[in-house]
Structures are given as C-alpha cells and as structure tokens.
C-alpha cells in the first residue's frame, strides 16, 4: 500500500517536472549564457533526484563549489556506471559535458532532455562515429568544459568495477596538459527499511549492496521498471568520491585507463569495506583496448 502511494505521488510529479524541463529546453534555455545553462541543468538534475526519493550523500551535499575547484576545467572525468541516475547525480553537483551511448536518445522524454544538456552521443561499433565524437569532445575541451564518460561502456550492479575501455582516453593523449579525474559513484540508504528485491547472499548481508541493486539499470530492465523500483522505495543516498587528478603528460591511454581503474576500484573497495561487505573478484585484465 505504501509503495503504491509513493508511486502514485512521485510518478506524476516526475512526468510534470520532465515536461517542464523539456519546455524550458526548447524555449528559454537556448538563450541563456553558459553559466545560467549550467545552473538550469543543476536545478533540473536535483529535482529529478528529489522526485526519485534520492538525496545527495555527505561527500557531495552542499559541495558543488568545492568540487568545481577540485575538478579542473577543462578536464577528462571518468566514473563507474551503475544507473541511469548517474548522469543526473553528476549534473546535480558538477558542470560537465557527458559522452553517452546513442541509445539514451530513445528514452521517453528524458532522452530529449539529456540531448538538450549538450551530451555528445556515440554509436558503438561505428569507427567513423567515434572519430567524429573525438573531434567534438576535443572542441568542448578547448572551450574549457569538463568532459565525462563511463569507460566501462555499460552499467554494473555496483558491487564491482568492470574493465575500462581505453579508446576515449586517447583524448588525453592528444592533449598532454589535460588532467584525468577518476570518480567513484555509489549509492546507499538513509534508513534501514527492507526493500523487496530478488534475494541474493550479497544483499542479505549488506544494505549498501541492496541499495546498489535497487538503482542498478542492468540486464533487460526497462527505464520505467527501474523508475518504479527506485521511486517505490525512497530513502536512497547518492554519493561519490573524487580522486586525485592524473597528469596525462608522458602517459599512454592504456596507462591512464589502468590508473583510473585502480583509483575508481579502490574507492568502491573503501566504501564497501566500511560497510563490512567488500567482495570483488580480482582481475589481471583491468582494461580493454577498444
């Protein structure tokens, strides 16, 4: 009953918020200065998180200005990828341009908003499209923007970090003064309420992994199905660890991908260890050259 009530309130409100955002994107947004566009995106992203019942965690809450100082502009930001919420989490605290897979454009309404925010889309497996993407991303960097991407190339369940693909790290090879900033994204809960999810040994032991499973956008899950799972059980916290910037000068894309992977993986290990549930399979092949 409580879940139905939560959904009955949050889903319509989310739809109204999305429609308002879409209206603003096709009317006044285009006439704003860069700083006011960034402010509009941040406000919209925070509204999405709030309507989904997600709060910013202690590392991010109220620290947007400090994060902007810690993450150089321009820079290349890389993070692990768990959920469709990740994009809104980053936009809520850090002005940045995303590189994302082209499938996101097909998301109902939200895809149009992601596109309006300046996201650069890439068609996986299309070499010509990748070259075009690299050119567009370099143009954004030359304009002083932060460019962020998910080098895993897909979402995970949040309990491990998948191998990093190295191709987009080539941007740092082309520009030796460009810093690469690794970021570990993770989710937890603000309460101890049980969430009705498919039981696993991991989630039975670890509430933080239960939160990760709740937001994970994996397998054949639909966007609407994921929204229902998240909105029906509010009380989530979205947080991140921003690691020390990596200098790109003198380093190959393979080396940068390896170092970024190690930082992101160590950050996730730290969070899960604090919750007493660290369990990640070791891997000798950290990155994939593609």
Coordinates of N, CA and C in Angstrom, one line a residue, residues 15-239:
X15 N 6.7 13.2 -14.2 CA 6.3 13.5 -15.5 C 6.1 15.0 -15.7
X16 N 5.5 15.6 -14.8 CA 5.3 17.1 -14.9 C 6.6 17.8 -14.9
X17 N 7.5 17.4 -14.0 CA 8.9 18.0 -13.9 C 9.6 17.8 -15.2
X18 N 9.5 16.6 -15.8 CA 10.2 16.3 -17.1 C 9.6 17.2 -18.2
X19 N 8.3 17.3 -18.3 CA 7.6 18.1 -19.3 C 8.0 19.6 -19.1
X20 N 8.1 20.1 -17.9 CA 8.5 21.5 -17.7 C 10.0 21.7 -18.1
X21 N 10.8 20.7 -17.8 CA 12.2 20.7 -18.3 C 12.3 20.7 -19.8
X22 N 11.5 19.9 -20.4 CA 11.5 19.8 -21.9 C 11.0 21.2 -22.5
X23 N 10.0 21.7 -21.9 CA 9.5 23.0 -22.4 C 10.6 24.1 -22.3
X24 N 11.3 24.1 -21.1 CA 12.3 25.1 -20.9 C 13.5 24.9 -21.9
X25 N 13.8 23.6 -22.2 CA 14.9 23.2 -23.1 C 14.7 23.7 -24.5
X26 N 13.4 23.8 -24.9 CA 13.2 24.2 -26.3 C 12.7 25.6 -26.4
X27 N 12.7 26.3 -25.3 CA 12.3 27.8 -25.3 C 13.4 28.6 -24.8
X28 N 13.4 28.9 -23.5 CA 14.3 29.9 -22.9 C 15.8 29.4 -22.8
X29 N 16.0 28.1 -22.6 CA 17.3 27.5 -22.3 C 18.4 28.0 -23.3
X30 N 18.0 27.9 -24.6 CA 19.0 28.2 -25.6 C 19.5 29.6 -25.6
X31 N 18.8 30.5 -25.0 CA 19.1 31.9 -25.0 C 20.0 32.3 -23.8
X32 N 20.2 31.4 -22.9 CA 20.9 31.7 -21.6 C 22.5 31.7 -21.9
X33 N 23.2 32.3 -21.0 CA 24.6 32.3 -21.0 C 25.1 30.9 -20.5
X34 N 26.3 30.6 -20.7 CA 26.8 29.3 -20.3 C 26.6 29.0 -18.8
X35 N 26.9 30.0 -18.0 CA 26.8 29.8 -16.5 C 25.3 29.6 -16.1
X36 N 24.4 30.3 -16.8 CA 23.0 30.1 -16.4 C 22.4 28.8 -17.0
X37 N 23.0 28.3 -18.1 CA 22.6 27.0 -18.6 C 23.0 25.9 -17.6
X38 N 24.2 26.1 -17.1 CA 24.7 25.1 -16.1 C 23.9 25.1 -14.8
X39 N 23.5 26.3 -14.4 CA 22.6 26.4 -13.3 C 21.2 25.7 -13.5
X40 N 20.7 25.9 -14.7 CA 19.4 25.3 -15.1 C 19.5 23.8 -15.0
X41 N 20.6 23.3 -15.6 CA 20.8 21.8 -15.6 C 21.0 21.3 -14.2
X42 N 21.7 22.0 -13.3 CA 21.9 21.6 -12.0 C 20.5 21.5 -11.2
X43 N 19.7 22.6 -11.4 CA 18.4 22.6 -10.7 C 17.5 21.5 -11.2
X44 N 17.5 21.2 -12.5 CA 16.7 20.1 -13.0 C 17.2 18.8 -12.5
X45 N 18.5 18.6 -12.5 CA 19.0 17.3 -12.1 C 18.7 17.0 -10.6
X46 N 18.8 18.1 -9.8 CA 18.5 17.9 -8.4 C 17.0 17.6 -8.2
X47 N 16.2 18.2 -9.0 CA 14.7 17.9 -9.0 C 14.5 16.5 -9.3
X48 N 15.2 15.9 -10.3 CA 15.0 14.5 -10.7 C 15.4 13.6 -9.5
X49 N 16.5 13.9 -8.8 CA 16.9 13.1 -7.7 C 15.9 13.2 -6.6
X50 N 15.4 14.4 -6.3 CA 14.4 14.6 -5.2 C 13.2 13.8 -5.5
X51 N 12.6 13.9 -6.7 CA 11.4 13.2 -7.0 C 11.5 11.7 -7.0
X52 N 12.8 11.2 -7.2 CA 13.0 9.8 -7.2 C 13.3 9.3 -5.7
X53 N 13.2 10.2 -4.8 CA 13.5 9.9 -3.4 C 14.9 9.6 -3.1
X54 N 15.8 10.3 -3.8 CA 17.3 10.2 -3.7 C 17.9 11.5 -3.2
X55 N 18.7 11.4 -2.1 CA 19.3 12.6 -1.5 C 20.8 12.5 -1.9
X56 N 21.5 13.7 -1.9 CA 22.9 13.7 -2.1 C 23.6 13.2 -0.8
X57 N 24.6 12.4 -0.9 CA 25.3 11.9 0.2 C 26.2 13.0 0.8
X58 N 26.9 12.7 2.0 CA 27.7 13.7 2.7 C 28.9 14.2 1.9
X59 N 29.4 13.4 1.0 CA 30.6 13.9 0.2 C 30.2 14.9 -0.8
X60 N 28.9 15.0 -1.2 CA 28.5 15.9 -2.2 C 27.6 16.9 -1.8
X61 N 26.9 16.7 -0.7 CA 25.9 17.7 -0.2 C 26.4 19.0 0.1
X62 N 26.0 20.0 -0.7 CA 26.4 21.4 -0.5 C 27.9 21.7 -0.9
X63 N 28.5 20.8 -1.7 CA 29.9 20.9 -2.0 C 30.1 21.2 -3.5
X64 N 29.1 21.7 -4.2 CA 29.3 21.9 -5.6 C 30.5 22.9 -5.9
X65 N 30.6 24.0 -5.2 CA 31.6 24.9 -5.5 C 33.0 24.3 -5.2
X66 N 33.1 23.6 -4.1 CA 34.4 22.9 -3.8 C 34.8 21.9 -4.9
X67 N 33.8 21.1 -5.3 CA 34.0 20.1 -6.3 C 34.5 20.7 -7.6
X68 N 33.9 21.9 -8.0 CA 34.3 22.6 -9.2 C 35.8 23.0 -9.1
X69 N 36.3 23.3 -7.9 CA 37.7 23.6 -7.7 C 38.6 22.4 -7.8
X70 N 38.1 21.3 -7.3 CA 38.9 20.1 -7.3 C 39.0 19.4 -8.6
X71 N 38.0 19.7 -9.5 CA 38.0 19.1 -10.8 C 38.3 20.2 -11.8
X72 N 39.5 20.2 -12.4 CA 39.9 21.3 -13.2 C 39.0 21.5 -14.4
X73 N 39.0 22.6 -15.0 CA 38.3 22.9 -16.2 C 39.2 23.6 -17.2
X74 N 39.5 22.9 -18.3 CA 38.9 21.6 -18.7 C 39.6 20.4 -18.1
X75 N 38.9 19.3 -18.1 CA 39.5 18.0 -17.7 C 38.7 16.9 -18.3
X76 N 39.2 15.7 -18.2 CA 38.5 14.5 -18.6 C 38.1 13.7 -17.3
X77 N 36.9 13.6 -17.0 CA 36.4 12.9 -15.8 C 35.9 11.5 -16.2
X78 N 36.3 10.5 -15.4 CA 35.8 9.1 -15.7 C 35.2 8.5 -14.4
X79 N 34.2 7.7 -14.6 CA 33.5 7.2 -13.4 C 32.9 5.8 -13.7
X80 N 32.7 5.0 -12.7 CA 32.0 3.8 -12.8 C 30.5 4.1 -13.1
X81 N 29.8 3.1 -13.6 CA 28.4 3.3 -14.1 C 27.5 2.3 -13.6
X82 N 26.5 2.7 -12.8 CA 25.6 1.8 -12.2 C 24.1 2.0 -12.7
X83 N 23.7 3.2 -12.8 CA 22.3 3.5 -13.1 C 22.1 4.7 -14.0
X84 N 20.9 4.8 -14.6 CA 20.6 6.0 -15.4 C 20.6 7.2 -14.5
X85 N 20.5 7.1 -13.2 CA 20.6 8.2 -12.2 C 22.0 8.8 -12.2
X86 N 23.0 8.1 -12.6 CA 24.4 8.6 -12.5 C 24.5 9.9 -13.3
X87 N 23.9 10.0 -14.4 CA 24.0 11.2 -15.2 C 23.5 12.4 -14.4
X88 N 22.3 12.2 -13.8 CA 21.7 13.3 -13.0 C 22.5 13.6 -11.7
X89 N 23.1 12.6 -11.2 CA 23.9 12.7 -10.0 C 25.1 13.7 -10.3
X90 N 25.8 13.4 -11.4 CA 26.9 14.3 -11.7 C 26.4 15.7 -12.1
X91 N 25.4 15.8 -12.9 CA 24.9 17.1 -13.3 C 24.4 17.9 -12.1
X92 N 24.0 17.2 -11.0 CA 23.5 17.9 -9.8 C 24.6 18.7 -9.0
X93 N 25.9 18.3 -9.3 CA 26.9 18.8 -8.5 C 28.1 19.4 -9.3
X94 N 28.2 19.0 -10.6 CA 29.4 19.4 -11.3 C 29.0 19.8 -12.8
X95 N 29.3 21.0 -13.2 CA 29.0 21.3 -14.6 C 30.0 20.5 -15.5
X96 N 29.4 19.7 -16.4 CA 30.2 18.8 -17.3 C 29.4 18.4 -18.5
X97 N 30.1 18.0 -19.6 CA 29.5 17.5 -20.8 C 29.7 16.0 -20.8
X98 N 28.6 15.3 -21.0 CA 28.7 13.8 -21.0 C 28.9 13.3 -22.4
X99 N 29.7 12.2 -22.4 CA 29.7 11.3 -23.6 C 28.9 10.1 -23.3
X100 N 27.9 9.8 -24.1 CA 27.0 8.7 -23.8 C 26.6 7.9 -25.0
X101 N 26.1 6.7 -24.8 CA 25.7 5.9 -25.9 C 24.5 6.4 -26.6
X102 N 24.4 6.2 -27.9 CA 23.3 6.9 -28.6 C 21.9 6.3 -28.2
X103 N 21.8 5.2 -27.6 CA 20.5 4.6 -27.2 C 19.8 5.5 -26.2
X104 N 20.5 6.3 -25.5 CA 19.9 7.2 -24.5 C 18.9 8.2 -25.1
X105 N 19.2 8.5 -26.4 CA 18.3 9.5 -27.1 C 16.9 8.9 -27.3
X106 N 16.8 7.6 -27.2 CA 15.4 6.9 -27.4 C 14.7 6.9 -26.1
X107 N 15.2 7.3 -24.9 CA 14.5 7.3 -23.7 C 13.3 8.2 -23.8
X108 N 12.1 7.8 -23.3 CA 11.0 8.7 -23.4 C 11.2 10.0 -22.7
X109 N 11.1 11.1 -23.3 CA 11.2 12.5 -22.8 C 12.6 12.8 -22.2
X110 N 13.0 11.9 -21.3 CA 14.3 12.1 -20.7 C 15.5 12.2 -21.7
X111 N 15.3 11.4 -22.8 CA 16.4 11.4 -23.8 C 16.5 12.7 -24.4
X112 N 15.4 13.4 -24.7 CA 15.4 14.8 -25.3 C 16.1 15.7 -24.3
X113 N 15.9 15.6 -23.0 CA 16.5 16.5 -22.0 C 18.0 16.2 -21.9
X114 N 18.4 15.0 -22.0 CA 19.8 14.7 -21.9 C 20.5 15.3 -23.1
X115 N 19.9 15.2 -24.3 CA 20.4 15.7 -25.5 C 20.5 17.3 -25.4
X116 N 19.5 17.9 -24.8 CA 19.5 19.4 -24.7 C 20.6 19.8 -23.8
X117 N 21.0 19.0 -22.8 CA 22.1 19.4 -21.9 C 23.4 19.5 -22.5
X118 N 23.5 19.1 -23.8 CA 24.8 19.2 -24.5 C 25.5 17.9 -24.6
X119 N 24.9 16.8 -24.3 CA 25.5 15.4 -24.3 C 26.0 15.1 -25.7
X120 N 27.2 14.5 -25.8 CA 27.8 14.0 -27.0 C 27.5 12.5 -27.1
X121 N 26.8 12.1 -28.2 CA 26.4 10.7 -28.3 C 27.3 10.0 -29.3
X122 N 27.5 8.7 -29.0 CA 28.4 7.9 -29.8 C 27.6 6.6 -30.2
X123 N 27.8 6.1 -31.4 CA 27.2 4.9 -31.8 C 28.3 3.8 -31.7
X124 N 28.1 2.9 -30.8 CA 29.2 1.9 -30.5 C 29.4 1.0 -31.7
X125 N 30.6 0.7 -32.0 CA 30.9 -0.1 -33.2 C 31.1 0.6 -34.5
X126 N 30.8 1.9 -34.5 CA 30.9 2.7 -35.7 C 32.2 3.5 -35.6
X127 N 33.2 3.1 -36.3 CA 34.5 3.8 -36.2 C 34.5 5.2 -36.7
X128 N 33.7 5.5 -37.7 CA 33.6 6.9 -38.2 C 32.9 7.7 -37.1
X129 N 31.9 7.2 -36.5 CA 31.2 7.9 -35.4 C 32.1 8.2 -34.2
X130 N 33.0 7.3 -33.9 CA 34.0 7.5 -32.8 C 34.9 8.6 -33.2
X131 N 35.4 8.7 -34.4 CA 36.3 9.8 -34.8 C 35.6 11.1 -34.7
X132 N 34.3 11.2 -35.2 CA 33.6 12.4 -35.1 C 33.4 12.8 -33.6
X133 N 33.1 11.8 -32.8 CA 32.9 12.1 -31.3 C 34.2 12.7 -30.7
X134 N 35.4 12.1 -31.1 CA 36.6 12.6 -30.5 C 36.8 14.0 -30.9
X135 N 36.5 14.4 -32.1 CA 36.7 15.7 -32.6 C 35.7 16.7 -31.9
X136 N 34.5 16.3 -31.7 CA 33.5 17.1 -30.9 C 33.9 17.3 -29.5
X137 N 34.4 16.2 -28.8 CA 34.8 16.2 -27.4 C 36.0 17.1 -27.3
X138 N 37.0 17.1 -28.2 CA 38.1 18.0 -28.2 C 37.7 19.4 -28.3
X139 N 36.7 19.7 -29.1 CA 36.2 21.1 -29.3 C 35.7 21.6 -28.0
X140 N 34.9 20.7 -27.3 CA 34.4 21.1 -26.0 C 35.5 21.3 -24.9
X141 N 36.5 20.5 -25.0 CA 37.6 20.7 -24.0 C 38.3 22.0 -24.3
X142 N 38.5 22.3 -25.6 CA 39.1 23.6 -26.0 C 38.3 24.8 -25.5
X143 N 37.0 24.6 -25.4 CA 36.2 25.7 -24.9 C 36.2 25.8 -23.3
X144 N 37.0 24.9 -22.7 CA 37.1 24.9 -21.2 C 36.1 24.1 -20.5
X145 N 35.4 23.2 -21.2 CA 34.4 22.3 -20.5 C 35.1 21.1 -19.9
X146 N 34.4 20.5 -18.9 CA 34.8 19.2 -18.4 C 34.0 18.2 -19.2
X147 N 34.7 17.1 -19.7 CA 34.0 16.1 -20.4 C 34.1 14.8 -19.6
X148 N 33.0 14.2 -19.4 CA 32.9 13.0 -18.6 C 32.3 11.8 -19.4
X149 N 32.9 10.6 -19.1 CA 32.4 9.4 -19.7 C 32.5 8.2 -18.8
X150 N 31.8 7.1 -19.1 CA 31.8 5.9 -18.3 C 32.7 4.9 -19.1
X151 N 33.9 4.7 -18.7 CA 34.8 3.8 -19.5 C 34.4 2.3 -19.4
X152 N 33.6 1.9 -18.5 CA 33.1 0.5 -18.5 C 32.3 0.2 -19.8
X153 N 31.6 1.2 -20.3 CA 30.9 1.1 -21.5 C 29.5 0.5 -21.3
X154 N 29.1 0.2 -20.1 CA 27.8 -0.4 -19.7 C 27.6 -0.2 -18.2
X155 N 26.4 -0.5 -17.7 CA 26.2 -0.4 -16.3 C 26.5 -1.8 -15.6
X156 N 26.8 -1.6 -14.3 CA 27.1 -2.8 -13.5 C 26.1 -2.8 -12.3
X157 N 26.3 -3.8 -11.5 CA 25.4 -3.9 -10.3 C 26.0 -3.2 -9.1
X158 N 27.1 -2.5 -9.3 CA 27.6 -1.6 -8.3 C 28.5 -2.3 -7.3
X159 N 28.6 -3.6 -7.3 CA 29.4 -4.3 -6.3 C 30.8 -4.6 -6.8
X160 N 31.1 -4.2 -8.1 CA 32.4 -4.3 -8.7 C 32.6 -3.3 -9.8
X161 N 33.8 -3.1 -10.2 CA 34.1 -2.2 -11.4 C 34.5 -3.1 -12.5
X162 N 33.8 -2.9 -13.7 CA 34.1 -3.6 -14.9 C 35.3 -3.1 -15.5
X163 N 35.9 -3.8 -16.4 CA 37.2 -3.4 -17.1 C 36.9 -2.1 -17.8
X164 N 37.9 -1.3 -17.9 CA 37.8 0.0 -18.6 C 38.2 -0.1 -20.1
X165 N 37.5 0.4 -21.0 CA 37.9 0.5 -22.4 C 38.7 1.8 -22.5
X166 N 39.7 1.7 -23.4 CA 40.7 2.7 -23.4 C 40.6 3.8 -24.5
X167 N 39.7 3.6 -25.4 CA 39.6 4.4 -26.6 C 39.5 5.9 -26.3
X168 N 38.6 6.3 -25.4 CA 38.3 7.7 -25.2 C 39.4 8.3 -24.3
X169 N 40.3 7.5 -23.7 CA 41.4 8.1 -23.0 C 42.4 8.7 -24.0
X170 N 42.2 8.4 -25.3 CA 43.0 8.9 -26.4 C 42.9 10.5 -26.4
X171 N 41.8 11.0 -25.9 CA 41.7 12.5 -25.8 C 42.8 13.1 -25.0
X172 N 43.2 12.4 -23.9 CA 44.4 12.9 -23.1 C 45.7 12.7 -23.8
X173 N 45.8 11.7 -24.7 CA 47.0 11.5 -25.5 C 47.2 12.7 -26.4
X174 N 46.1 13.2 -26.9 CA 46.1 14.3 -27.9 C 46.4 15.6 -27.3
X175 N 46.1 15.7 -26.0 CA 46.3 17.0 -25.3 C 47.0 16.7 -23.9
X176 N 48.3 16.9 -23.9 CA 49.2 16.5 -22.8 C 48.9 17.3 -21.5
X177 N 48.3 18.5 -21.6 CA 48.0 19.3 -20.4 C 46.7 18.9 -19.8
X178 N 46.0 17.9 -20.3 CA 44.7 17.6 -19.8 C 44.7 16.7 -18.6
X179 N 44.1 17.0 -17.5 CA 44.0 16.2 -16.4 C 42.9 15.2 -16.5
X180 N 43.2 14.0 -16.0 CA 42.2 12.9 -16.0 C 41.7 12.7 -14.5
X181 N 40.5 12.9 -14.2 CA 40.0 12.9 -12.8 C 39.1 11.6 -12.7
X182 N 39.5 10.6 -11.9 CA 38.7 9.5 -11.6 C 37.6 9.8 -10.5
X183 N 36.5 9.2 -10.7 CA 35.4 9.4 -9.7 C 34.7 8.1 -9.4
X184 N 34.5 7.8 -8.2 CA 33.7 6.6 -7.8 C 32.3 6.9 -7.4
X185 N 31.3 6.4 -8.1 CA 29.9 6.7 -7.7 C 29.4 5.5 -6.9
X186 N 28.6 5.8 -5.9 CA 28.0 4.7 -5.2 C 26.7 5.2 -4.5
X187 N 25.8 4.2 -4.1 CA 24.5 4.5 -3.5 C 24.4 3.8 -2.2
X188 N 23.7 4.4 -1.3 CA 23.4 3.7 0.0 C 22.0 4.1 0.4
X189 N 21.6 3.8 1.6 CA 20.2 4.1 2.1 C 20.3 5.0 3.3
X190 N 19.3 5.9 3.5 CA 19.3 6.8 4.6 C 18.5 6.1 5.8
X191 N 17.9 4.9 5.5 CA 17.2 4.2 6.6 C 17.6 2.8 6.5
X192 N 17.0 2.0 7.4 CA 17.3 0.6 7.5 C 16.1 -0.2 7.0
X193 N 15.2 0.4 6.3 CA 14.0 -0.3 5.8 C 14.3 -1.3 4.8
X194 N 13.7 -2.5 4.9 CA 13.9 -3.5 3.9 C 13.3 -3.2 2.6
X195 N 14.0 -3.5 1.5 CA 13.5 -3.3 0.2 C 13.2 -4.6 -0.5
X196 N 12.0 -4.8 -1.0 CA 11.6 -6.0 -1.6 C 12.3 -6.2 -3.0
X197 N 13.5 -6.8 -3.0 CA 14.2 -7.1 -4.2 C 14.5 -8.6 -4.3
X198 N 14.8 -9.1 -5.5 CA 15.2 -10.5 -5.6 C 16.3 -10.8 -4.6
X199 N 16.2 -11.8 -3.7 CA 17.2 -12.0 -2.7 C 18.4 -12.6 -3.2
X200 N 19.6 -12.1 -2.7 CA 20.9 -12.7 -3.0 C 21.7 -12.8 -1.7
X201 N 22.7 -13.6 -1.7 CA 23.5 -13.6 -0.5 C 24.1 -12.3 -0.2
X202 N 24.6 -11.6 -1.2 CA 25.2 -10.3 -1.0 C 24.3 -9.3 -0.4
X203 N 23.1 -9.1 -1.0 CA 22.1 -8.1 -0.5 C 21.6 -8.5 0.9
X204 N 21.6 -9.8 1.2 CA 21.1 -10.2 2.6 C 22.1 -9.7 3.6
X205 N 23.4 -9.7 3.2 CA 24.5 -9.3 4.2 C 24.7 -7.8 4.2
X206 N 24.4 -7.1 3.1 CA 24.9 -5.8 3.0 C 23.8 -4.8 2.5
X207 N 23.3 -3.9 3.4 CA 22.3 -2.9 2.9 C 22.9 -2.0 1.8
X208 N 24.2 -1.7 1.8 CA 24.7 -0.8 0.8 C 24.6 -1.5 -0.6
X209 N 24.8 -2.9 -0.6 CA 24.6 -3.6 -1.9 C 23.2 -3.7 -2.3
X210 N 22.3 -3.7 -1.3 CA 20.9 -3.7 -1.6 C 20.5 -2.4 -2.3
X211 N 21.1 -1.3 -1.8 CA 20.8 0.0 -2.4 C 21.4 0.0 -3.8
X212 N 22.6 -0.6 -4.0 CA 23.1 -0.6 -5.4 C 22.2 -1.4 -6.3
X213 N 21.7 -2.6 -5.8 CA 20.9 -3.4 -6.6 C 19.6 -2.7 -7.0
X214 N 19.1 -1.9 -6.0 CA 17.8 -1.1 -6.3 C 18.0 -0.2 -7.4
X215 N 19.1 0.5 -7.5 CA 19.3 1.5 -8.6 C 19.9 0.9 -9.9
X216 N 20.5 -0.2 -9.8 CA 21.2 -0.8 -10.9 C 20.3 -0.9 -12.2
X217 N 20.8 -0.4 -13.3 CA 20.0 -0.4 -14.5 C 20.7 -1.5 -15.4
X218 N 20.4 -2.7 -15.2 CA 21.1 -3.8 -15.9 C 20.2 -4.8 -16.5
X219 N 20.8 -5.7 -17.3 CA 20.1 -6.8 -17.9 C 19.0 -6.3 -18.8
X220 N 17.8 -6.9 -18.7 CA 16.7 -6.5 -19.6 C 15.7 -5.5 -18.9
X221 N 16.2 -4.8 -17.8 CA 15.3 -3.9 -17.1 C 14.9 -2.7 -18.0
X222 N 13.7 -2.3 -18.0 CA 13.3 -1.1 -18.8 C 13.5 0.1 -17.9
X223 N 13.5 1.3 -18.6 CA 13.6 2.5 -17.8 C 12.5 2.7 -16.9
X224 N 11.3 2.5 -17.3 CA 10.1 2.6 -16.5 C 10.1 1.7 -15.3
X225 N 10.5 0.4 -15.6 CA 10.7 -0.6 -14.5 C 11.7 -0.1 -13.4
X226 N 12.8 0.4 -13.9 CA 13.8 0.9 -13.0 C 13.3 2.1 -12.2
X227 N 12.5 3.0 -12.8 CA 12.0 4.1 -12.1 C 11.0 3.7 -11.0
X228 N 10.2 2.7 -11.3 CA 9.2 2.2 -10.3 C 10.0 1.6 -9.1
X229 N 11.0 0.8 -9.4 CA 11.8 0.2 -8.4 C 12.5 1.2 -7.4
X230 N 12.9 2.3 -8.0 CA 13.6 3.4 -7.2 C 12.5 4.2 -6.5
X231 N 11.5 4.7 -7.2 CA 10.5 5.6 -6.6 C 9.7 4.9 -5.5
X232 N 9.5 3.6 -5.7 CA 8.6 2.9 -4.8 C 9.3 2.6 -3.4
X233 N 10.6 2.8 -3.3 CA 11.3 2.7 -2.1 C 12.3 3.8 -1.9
X234 N 11.8 5.0 -1.6 CA 12.6 6.2 -1.4 C 13.5 6.0 -0.2
X235 N 14.5 6.9 0.0 CA 15.4 6.8 1.1 C 16.8 6.5 0.7
X236 N 17.1 6.7 -0.6 CA 18.4 6.4 -1.1 C 19.3 7.6 -1.0
X237 N 20.6 7.4 -0.9 CA 21.6 8.4 -0.9 C 22.5 8.2 -2.1
X238 N 22.8 9.2 -2.9 CA 23.7 9.1 -4.0 C 25.0 9.9 -3.6
X239 N 26.1 9.3 -3.8 CA 27.3 9.9 -3.4 C 28.5 9.6 -4.3

